[in-house]
XYZ file of C-alpha atoms in Angstrom:
219
model
C 0.000 0.000 0.000
C 2.776 2.408 0.972
C 4.681 1.574 -2.244
C 1.615 2.275 -4.340
C 1.116 5.636 -2.574
C 4.734 6.677 -3.262
C 4.368 5.840 -6.944
C 1.198 7.968 -7.069
C 3.071 10.942 -5.567
C 5.923 10.588 -8.095
C 3.625 10.823 -11.172
C 3.132 14.639 -11.038
C 6.913 15.098 -10.948
C 7.342 12.936 -14.026
C 4.615 14.820 -15.887
C 6.266 18.043 -14.737
C 9.532 16.949 -16.327
C 7.630 16.025 -19.470
C 5.915 19.390 -19.454
C 9.250 21.114 -19.110
C 10.689 19.134 -21.957
C 7.648 19.885 -24.096
C 8.044 23.616 -23.360
C 11.588 23.395 -24.657
C 10.596 21.301 -27.701
C 10.889 24.263 -29.980
C 14.530 24.651 -28.984
C 15.832 21.284 -27.804
C 14.020 19.102 -30.271
C 14.597 21.304 -33.277
C 18.260 21.596 -32.408
C 18.626 17.847 -32.156
C 16.878 17.278 -35.476
C 18.771 20.039 -37.285
C 21.986 18.076 -37.996
C 20.105 15.211 -39.635
C 17.849 17.533 -41.628
C 20.764 19.702 -42.760
C 22.685 16.531 -43.576
C 19.837 15.269 -45.748
C 19.534 18.733 -47.329
C 23.215 18.675 -48.158
C 22.838 15.179 -49.543
C 19.852 16.265 -51.623
C 21.677 19.381 -52.807
C 24.720 17.320 -53.673
C 22.726 14.809 -55.664
C 20.853 17.630 -57.411
C 24.028 19.464 -58.379
C 25.516 16.223 -59.598
C 22.492 15.536 -61.743
C 22.475 19.006 -63.317
C 24.306 19.110 -66.691
C 27.226 21.464 -66.941
C 27.260 24.137 -69.600
C 29.903 22.909 -72.024
C 31.721 24.528 -74.887
C 30.055 24.637 -78.290
C 30.595 21.521 -80.328
C 33.708 21.549 -82.499
C 33.165 22.689 -86.075
C 35.052 21.375 -89.081
C 35.733 24.550 -91.041
C 37.379 22.528 -93.820
C 34.402 20.345 -94.707
C 33.188 20.590 -98.289
C 29.907 22.266 -97.360
C 31.522 24.780 -94.999
C 30.572 28.466 -95.245
C 34.309 29.123 -95.278
C 34.423 28.392 -99.005
C 31.921 31.145 -99.824
C 34.877 33.538 -100.102
C 38.201 33.121 -101.882
C 40.353 34.022 -98.867
C 40.198 33.525 -95.125
C 42.215 36.636 -94.378
C 43.503 39.660 -96.259
C 46.679 41.310 -94.942
C 46.447 45.089 -95.304
C 49.939 46.548 -95.037
C 52.505 48.965 -96.351
C 55.161 47.673 -98.750
C 57.787 48.815 -96.261
C 56.562 46.103 -93.853
C 56.599 43.301 -96.419
C 59.203 41.167 -94.628
C 57.104 40.979 -91.456
C 53.948 40.291 -93.482
C 55.535 37.477 -95.461
C 56.570 35.829 -92.212
C 53.013 36.144 -90.874
C 51.511 34.745 -94.084
C 53.938 31.811 -94.040
C 52.923 31.076 -90.440
C 49.176 31.183 -91.175
C 49.376 29.124 -94.352
C 51.434 26.432 -92.605
C 48.800 25.883 -89.900
C 46.716 22.655 -89.904
C 43.756 24.712 -91.205
C 45.865 25.957 -94.155
C 44.511 29.501 -93.915
C 44.152 31.138 -97.318
C 45.846 34.541 -97.200
C 45.633 37.386 -99.694
C 49.031 39.018 -100.117
C 48.796 41.915 -102.534
C 52.208 41.674 -104.198
C 51.724 37.937 -104.670
C 48.014 37.550 -105.406
C 46.929 40.755 -107.165
C 46.202 40.377 -110.877
C 48.926 42.014 -112.970
C 47.606 44.935 -115.010
C 44.480 45.345 -112.887
C 43.644 48.715 -111.316
C 44.994 49.092 -107.790
C 41.667 50.362 -106.440
C 39.815 47.418 -107.975
C 42.275 44.918 -106.514
C 42.079 46.453 -103.050
C 38.269 46.407 -103.077
C 38.134 42.836 -104.402
C 40.605 41.675 -101.763
C 38.388 43.090 -98.998
C 35.146 41.714 -100.435
C 36.590 38.261 -101.126
C 38.089 37.772 -97.644
C 36.430 36.742 -94.400
C 38.834 38.676 -92.148
C 41.237 41.594 -92.562
C 44.476 42.052 -90.660
C 45.432 45.730 -90.485
C 49.160 45.985 -89.813
C 49.268 49.470 -88.309
C 52.815 50.849 -88.591
C 54.273 54.327 -89.215
C 54.393 53.471 -92.929
C 50.773 52.280 -92.924
C 49.625 55.589 -91.447
C 51.402 57.510 -94.242
C 50.200 55.308 -97.097
C 46.937 56.542 -98.706
C 46.250 53.120 -100.229
C 46.463 51.468 -96.806
C 43.998 53.969 -95.390
C 41.721 53.428 -98.369
C 41.693 49.669 -97.825
C 41.112 50.152 -94.093
C 38.045 52.295 -94.822
C 36.786 49.725 -97.313
C 37.024 47.001 -94.665
C 35.205 49.121 -92.097
C 32.470 49.862 -94.640
C 32.156 46.152 -95.411
C 31.753 45.222 -91.718
C 31.201 48.335 -89.577
C 30.365 46.321 -86.461
C 33.124 44.886 -84.245
C 32.394 41.245 -85.101
C 35.953 39.912 -85.294
C 36.505 40.400 -89.015
C 38.746 43.471 -88.700
C 41.913 42.639 -86.738
C 44.133 45.655 -85.953
C 47.786 44.774 -85.295
C 50.066 47.486 -83.895
C 53.772 47.503 -84.727
C 56.314 50.215 -83.863
C 53.743 52.906 -83.037
C 52.475 54.453 -79.818
C 48.965 53.883 -78.555
C 48.186 57.566 -79.160
C 48.799 57.073 -82.893
C 46.235 54.269 -83.141
C 43.766 55.335 -85.903
C 40.581 56.881 -84.553
C 38.519 54.786 -86.934
C 39.658 51.623 -85.152
C 39.467 52.736 -81.540
C 36.310 50.755 -80.854
C 38.282 47.580 -81.644
C 40.816 45.755 -79.505
C 44.207 45.488 -81.162
C 47.058 42.967 -81.090
C 50.545 44.143 -80.184
C 53.614 42.721 -81.915
C 55.968 43.321 -78.976
C 56.165 39.524 -78.727
C 56.044 38.478 -82.373
C 55.367 34.763 -81.882
C 52.565 35.537 -79.453
C 51.004 38.059 -81.846
C 51.045 35.476 -84.654
C 49.178 33.020 -82.431
C 46.624 35.670 -81.481
C 45.992 36.481 -85.136
C 45.607 32.793 -85.951
C 43.194 32.233 -83.060
C 41.104 35.279 -83.969
C 40.710 34.204 -87.594
C 39.945 30.625 -86.561
C 37.349 31.768 -84.015
C 35.552 33.875 -86.616
C 35.500 31.033 -89.153
C 34.206 28.555 -86.558
C 31.405 30.910 -85.539
C 30.570 31.552 -89.189
C 30.358 27.829 -89.966
C 28.414 27.075 -86.785
C 25.882 29.814 -87.536
C 25.560 28.684 -91.136
C 25.025 25.052 -90.093
C 22.339 26.049 -87.572
C 20.521 28.063 -90.226
C 20.637 25.133 -92.642
C 19.265 22.716 -90.065
C 16.344 25.006 -89.326
């Protein structure tokens, strides 16, 4: 009887402890469940991020395929330069033409038609080339034919879309032609590096041209 009475007196204390624990449920219980819930959230986030596809580079384009838009023009790049800078230009042309893509370069003294009007040849060279390298040197700035060809190129593609490639050699930044100041230029301080930059710029334009053309055909 006495044992039963003691157990009866102990019940309120137990319920009191339970009440106290229930009052702290919003803190104690949530704190204890937080690690497992955050762990599962991390697990879910991890699996989600793993499942999400990564944005990759555009698919490679074969600019040399028979149906490529590259062949719509006779030349990949026209080198606009002064005759004084011919040695440098010939080295650049040799570099580009020896690349795996075998870039087709227009070199005026080599490729112009004998007996044809200079103005006609300069215009045809611009119109029949995808890109134009402007070798900006002191001699270029003093040559009226160089300036004429530069203006023809800008008229052909007035927007900065990668077709006009200014290359600075032996001139100060302040002498950079105003007509080209909305375009980034390539410096020839490190010649080998400048050749690679020119190659990469021409290749990038041709790849984008072929990719755009292929997309339009598929549609």
